[in-house]
Amino acid sequence: KSTTLALVERFYEPSSGTVRLDGVDVSTLPRHDVRRRIAYVEQEAPVLAGSIADNLRLAAPDATDDELMDVLDEVGLSDLVERTDRGLDVPVGDDGVLLSGGQRQRLAWARAFLASPDLLLLDEPTSSVDSRTEQVLQGALRATARDRTVLVVAHRLATVADSDRIVVLDGGRITAVGTHDELLASSPLYRELATHQLLVEW
């Protein structure tokens, strides 16, 4: 599944078929043009040494402090800067060692939102957060998805249950496509996963 995201980003070229962005085969576009339109949040979200502001402004160097605070609030991370005198200049430590795994992941979400991409790629985006934080991030995702395409890779079906279109992959092959409700009715594999994850009753 992560390979699919790598194909979209042109880290690999497909051996058959095409990957299209707004109807255009990405192989015909310069790589930097493709990647300029994409923001990517990976499962192990990287954080650089420096401050919260430093990490966010990697995506938007000209962003104001108010814009940084707005995006931190979107992902439920504003308390991190509000409870210290240093505010947005609070340090995160080497590789984000001063942050929890969930905080690092939410900071990566905030950075991606701030970039305002045409296409947002999320690879297991809630793997390091608790259920309460996952609900906050799902709300933020619904809001940002109004203005752009979002492609999510996830094993936790709650992350994708509200999606317009869900693609079920098994052994690297597409076995079903549809909405959550459609797949519950048509895909035994999807229904089994949803049942085990308590999204439907036995």
PDB file of N, CA and C in Angstrom, residues 41 71-77 101-111 113 120 122 124-145 150 152 156 158-159 162:
ATOM      1  N   VAL A  41       2.503  12.818   4.747  1.00  0.00           N
ATOM      2  CA  VAL A  41       2.697  12.522   6.167  1.00  0.00           C
ATOM      3  C   VAL A  41       2.920  11.025   6.278  1.00  0.00           C
ATOM      4  N   VAL A  71      -3.109  26.303  12.727  1.00  0.00           N
ATOM      5  CA  VAL A  71      -2.930  24.928  12.259  1.00  0.00           C
ATOM      6  C   VAL A  71      -2.611  24.000  13.424  1.00  0.00           C
ATOM      7  N   LEU A  72      -1.922  24.504  14.433  1.00  0.00           N
ATOM      8  CA  LEU A  72      -1.683  23.689  15.626  1.00  0.00           C
ATOM      9  C   LEU A  72      -2.992  23.395  16.343  1.00  0.00           C
ATOM     10  N   ASP A  73      -3.873  24.368  16.364  1.00  0.00           N
ATOM     11  CA  ASP A  73      -5.183  24.176  16.988  1.00  0.00           C
ATOM     12  C   ASP A  73      -6.003  23.135  16.227  1.00  0.00           C
ATOM     13  N   GLU A  74      -5.878  23.149  14.900  1.00  0.00           N
ATOM     14  CA  GLU A  74      -6.607  22.182  14.065  1.00  0.00           C
ATOM     15  C   GLU A  74      -6.276  20.748  14.426  1.00  0.00           C
ATOM     16  N   VAL A  75      -4.999  20.503  14.764  1.00  0.00           N
ATOM     17  CA  VAL A  75      -4.561  19.132  15.041  1.00  0.00           C
ATOM     18  C   VAL A  75      -4.460  18.845  16.533  1.00  0.00           C
ATOM     19  N   GLY A  76      -4.993  19.742  17.359  1.00  0.00           N
ATOM     20  CA  GLY A  76      -5.004  19.510  18.798  1.00  0.00           C
ATOM     21  C   GLY A  76      -3.648  19.606  19.455  1.00  0.00           C
ATOM     22  N   LEU A  77      -2.797  20.506  18.954  1.00  0.00           N
ATOM     23  CA  LEU A  77      -1.441  20.626  19.483  1.00  0.00           C
ATOM     24  C   LEU A  77      -1.144  22.017  20.044  1.00  0.00           C
ATOM     25  N   GLY A 101       5.303  10.277  20.523  1.00  0.00           N
ATOM     26  CA  GLY A 101       5.060   9.818  19.152  1.00  0.00           C
ATOM     27  C   GLY A 101       3.825  10.462  18.556  1.00  0.00           C
ATOM     28  N   GLY A 102       2.766  10.586  19.358  1.00  0.00           N
ATOM     29  CA  GLY A 102       1.543  11.213  18.873  1.00  0.00           C
ATOM     30  C   GLY A 102       1.732  12.682  18.567  1.00  0.00           C
ATOM     31  N   GLN A 103       2.515  13.375  19.400  1.00  0.00           N
ATOM     32  CA  GLN A 103       2.786  14.795  19.141  1.00  0.00           C
ATOM     33  C   GLN A 103       3.606  14.977  17.877  1.00  0.00           C
ATOM     34  N   ARG A 104       4.570  14.098  17.648  1.00  0.00           N
ATOM     35  CA  ARG A 104       5.364  14.184  16.412  1.00  0.00           C
ATOM     36  C   ARG A 104       4.474  13.992  15.194  1.00  0.00           C
ATOM     37  N   GLN A 105       3.554  13.036  15.303  1.00  0.00           N
ATOM     38  CA  GLN A 105       2.680  12.774  14.158  1.00  0.00           C
ATOM     39  C   GLN A 105       1.742  13.960  13.910  1.00  0.00           C
ATOM     40  N   ARG A 106       1.220  14.544  14.982  1.00  0.00           N
ATOM     41  CA  ARG A 106       0.327  15.697  14.820  1.00  0.00           C
ATOM     42  C   ARG A 106       1.081  16.906  14.271  1.00  0.00           C
ATOM     43  N   LEU A 107       2.358  17.061  14.663  1.00  0.00           N
ATOM     44  CA  LEU A 107       3.163  18.151  14.116  1.00  0.00           C
ATOM     45  C   LEU A 107       3.366  17.959  12.615  1.00  0.00           C
ATOM     46  N   ALA A 108       3.555  16.720  12.198  1.00  0.00           N
ATOM     47  CA  ALA A 108       3.692  16.435  10.766  1.00  0.00           C
ATOM     48  C   ALA A 108       2.384  16.748  10.029  1.00  0.00           C
ATOM     49  N   TRP A 109       1.240  16.431  10.643  1.00  0.00           N
ATOM     50  CA  TRP A 109      -0.055  16.791  10.053  1.00  0.00           C
ATOM     51  C   TRP A 109      -0.151  18.306   9.893  1.00  0.00           C
ATOM     52  N   ALA A 110       0.206  19.022  10.954  1.00  0.00           N
ATOM     53  CA  ALA A 110       0.114  20.482  10.918  1.00  0.00           C
ATOM     54  C   ALA A 110       0.984  21.051   9.803  1.00  0.00           C
ATOM     55  N   ARG A 111       2.184  20.515   9.659  1.00  0.00           N
ATOM     56  CA  ARG A 111       3.097  20.987   8.611  1.00  0.00           C
ATOM     57  C   ARG A 111       2.496  20.735   7.229  1.00  0.00           C
ATOM     58  N   PHE A 113      -0.754  20.417   6.477  1.00  0.00           N
ATOM     59  CA  PHE A 113      -1.898  21.307   6.283  1.00  0.00           C
ATOM     60  C   PHE A 113      -1.437  22.711   5.914  1.00  0.00           C
ATOM     61  N   LEU A 120      -2.907  15.547  -0.707  1.00  0.00           N
ATOM     62  CA  LEU A 120      -2.347  15.210   0.601  1.00  0.00           C
ATOM     63  C   LEU A 120      -2.273  13.697   0.715  1.00  0.00           C
ATOM     64  N   LEU A 122      -1.364  10.486   3.099  1.00  0.00           N
ATOM     65  CA  LEU A 122      -1.245  10.110   4.511  1.00  0.00           C
ATOM     66  C   LEU A 122      -1.007   8.609   4.605  1.00  0.00           C
ATOM     67  N   GLU A 124      -0.717   5.624   7.102  1.00  0.00           N
ATOM     68  CA  GLU A 124      -1.024   5.215   8.483  1.00  0.00           C
ATOM     69  C   GLU A 124      -0.997   6.441   9.408  1.00  0.00           C
ATOM     70  N   PRO A 125      -1.799   7.456   9.121  1.00  0.00           N
ATOM     71  CA  PRO A 125      -1.641   8.750   9.779  1.00  0.00           C
ATOM     72  C   PRO A 125      -2.040   8.802  11.244  1.00  0.00           C
ATOM     73  N   THR A 126      -2.744   7.779  11.740  1.00  0.00           N
ATOM     74  CA  THR A 126      -3.145   7.811  13.151  1.00  0.00           C
ATOM     75  C   THR A 126      -2.530   6.655  13.936  1.00  0.00           C
ATOM     76  N   SER A 127      -1.433   6.099  13.420  1.00  0.00           N
ATOM     77  CA  SER A 127      -0.852   4.907  14.047  1.00  0.00           C
ATOM     78  C   SER A 127      -0.263   5.187  15.425  1.00  0.00           C
ATOM     79  N   SER A 128       0.111   6.445  15.700  1.00  0.00           N
ATOM     80  CA  SER A 128       0.784   6.752  16.970  1.00  0.00           C
ATOM     81  C   SER A 128      -0.067   7.591  17.911  1.00  0.00           C
ATOM     82  N   VAL A 129      -1.363   7.672  17.657  1.00  0.00           N
ATOM     83  CA  VAL A 129      -2.209   8.532  18.502  1.00  0.00           C
ATOM     84  C   VAL A 129      -3.290   7.702  19.171  1.00  0.00           C
ATOM     85  N   ASP A 130      -3.800   8.223  20.289  1.00  0.00           N
ATOM     86  CA  ASP A 130      -4.879   7.543  20.989  1.00  0.00           C
ATOM     87  C   ASP A 130      -6.209   7.842  20.308  1.00  0.00           C
ATOM     88  N   SER A 131      -7.284   7.173  20.758  1.00  0.00           N
ATOM     89  CA  SER A 131      -8.568   7.287  20.077  1.00  0.00           C
ATOM     90  C   SER A 131      -9.126   8.701  20.147  1.00  0.00           C
ATOM     91  N   ARG A 132      -8.887   9.400  21.274  1.00  0.00           N
ATOM     92  CA  ARG A 132      -9.402  10.770  21.393  1.00  0.00           C
ATOM     93  C   ARG A 132      -8.715  11.689  20.385  1.00  0.00           C
ATOM     94  N   THR A 133      -7.391  11.565  20.283  1.00  0.00           N
ATOM     95  CA  THR A 133      -6.648  12.385  19.323  1.00  0.00           C
ATOM     96  C   THR A 133      -7.020  12.010  17.897  1.00  0.00           C
ATOM     97  N   GLU A 134      -7.273  10.717  17.663  1.00  0.00           N
ATOM     98  CA  GLU A 134      -7.676  10.282  16.324  1.00  0.00           C
ATOM     99  C   GLU A 134      -8.960  10.991  15.895  1.00  0.00           C
ATOM    100  N   GLN A 135      -9.898  11.172  16.819  1.00  0.00           N
ATOM    101  CA  GLN A 135     -11.135  11.872  16.486  1.00  0.00           C
ATOM    102  C   GLN A 135     -10.870  13.326  16.123  1.00  0.00           C
ATOM    103  N   VAL A 136      -9.935  13.972  16.847  1.00  0.00           N
ATOM    104  CA  VAL A 136      -9.563  15.352  16.532  1.00  0.00           C
ATOM    105  C   VAL A 136      -8.971  15.422  15.122  1.00  0.00           C
ATOM    106  N   LEU A 137      -8.073  14.495  14.824  1.00  0.00           N
ATOM    107  CA  LEU A 137      -7.422  14.498  13.515  1.00  0.00           C
ATOM    108  C   LEU A 137      -8.407  14.180  12.397  1.00  0.00           C
ATOM    109  N   GLN A 138      -9.364  13.295  12.664  1.00  0.00           N
ATOM    110  CA  GLN A 138     -10.371  13.003  11.643  1.00  0.00           C
ATOM    111  C   GLN A 138     -11.208  14.241  11.321  1.00  0.00           C
ATOM    112  N   GLY A 139     -11.527  15.028  12.359  1.00  0.00           N
ATOM    113  CA  GLY A 139     -12.257  16.271  12.125  1.00  0.00           C
ATOM    114  C   GLY A 139     -11.441  17.242  11.298  1.00  0.00           C
ATOM    115  N   ALA A 140     -10.141  17.345  11.619  1.00  0.00           N
ATOM    116  CA  ALA A 140      -9.257  18.220  10.848  1.00  0.00           C
ATOM    117  C   ALA A 140      -9.132  17.739   9.413  1.00  0.00           C
ATOM    118  N   LEU A 141      -9.088  16.429   9.242  1.00  0.00           N
ATOM    119  CA  LEU A 141      -8.963  15.863   7.896  1.00  0.00           C
ATOM    120  C   LEU A 141     -10.206  16.149   7.064  1.00  0.00           C
ATOM    121  N   ARG A 142     -11.382  16.014   7.677  1.00  0.00           N
ATOM    122  CA  ARG A 142     -12.612  16.319   6.947  1.00  0.00           C
ATOM    123  C   ARG A 142     -12.629  17.774   6.481  1.00  0.00           C
ATOM    124  N   ALA A 143     -12.132  18.671   7.348  1.00  0.00           N
ATOM    125  CA  ALA A 143     -12.118  20.091   6.990  1.00  0.00           C
ATOM    126  C   ALA A 143     -11.153  20.362   5.838  1.00  0.00           C
ATOM    127  N   THR A 144      -9.953  19.799   5.904  1.00  0.00           N
ATOM    128  CA  THR A 144      -8.954  20.079   4.860  1.00  0.00           C
ATOM    129  C   THR A 144      -9.297  19.376   3.557  1.00  0.00           C
ATOM    130  N   ALA A 145     -10.064  18.276   3.625  1.00  0.00           N
ATOM    131  CA  ALA A 145     -10.403  17.526   2.415  1.00  0.00           C
ATOM    132  C   ALA A 145     -11.436  18.240   1.552  1.00  0.00           C
ATOM    133  N   VAL A 150      -7.370  13.896  -0.890  1.00  0.00           N
ATOM    134  CA  VAL A 150      -6.615  13.249   0.180  1.00  0.00           C
ATOM    135  C   VAL A 150      -6.577  11.753  -0.107  1.00  0.00           C
ATOM    136  N   VAL A 152      -5.322   8.267   1.580  1.00  0.00           N
ATOM    137  CA  VAL A 152      -4.932   7.731   2.886  1.00  0.00           C
ATOM    138  C   VAL A 152      -4.664   6.238   2.782  1.00  0.00           C
ATOM    139  N   ARG A 156      -6.317   0.942  10.148  1.00  0.00           N
ATOM    140  CA  ARG A 156      -7.409   1.288  11.048  1.00  0.00           C
ATOM    141  C   ARG A 156      -8.534   1.887  10.215  1.00  0.00           C
ATOM    142  N   ALA A 158     -11.365   3.056  10.910  1.00  0.00           N
ATOM    143  CA  ALA A 158     -12.006   4.281  11.405  1.00  0.00           C
ATOM    144  C   ALA A 158     -11.400   5.511  10.745  1.00  0.00           C
ATOM    145  N   THR A 159     -10.136   5.414  10.348  1.00  0.00           N
ATOM    146  CA  THR A 159      -9.450   6.540   9.714  1.00  0.00           C
ATOM    147  C   THR A 159     -10.038   6.858   8.342  1.00  0.00           C
ATOM    148  N   ASP A 162     -15.112   7.514   6.576  1.00  0.00           N
ATOM    149  CA  ASP A 162     -15.882   8.625   6.003  1.00  0.00           C
ATOM    150  C   ASP A 162     -15.444   8.992   4.585  1.00  0.00           C
TER     151      ASP A 162
END
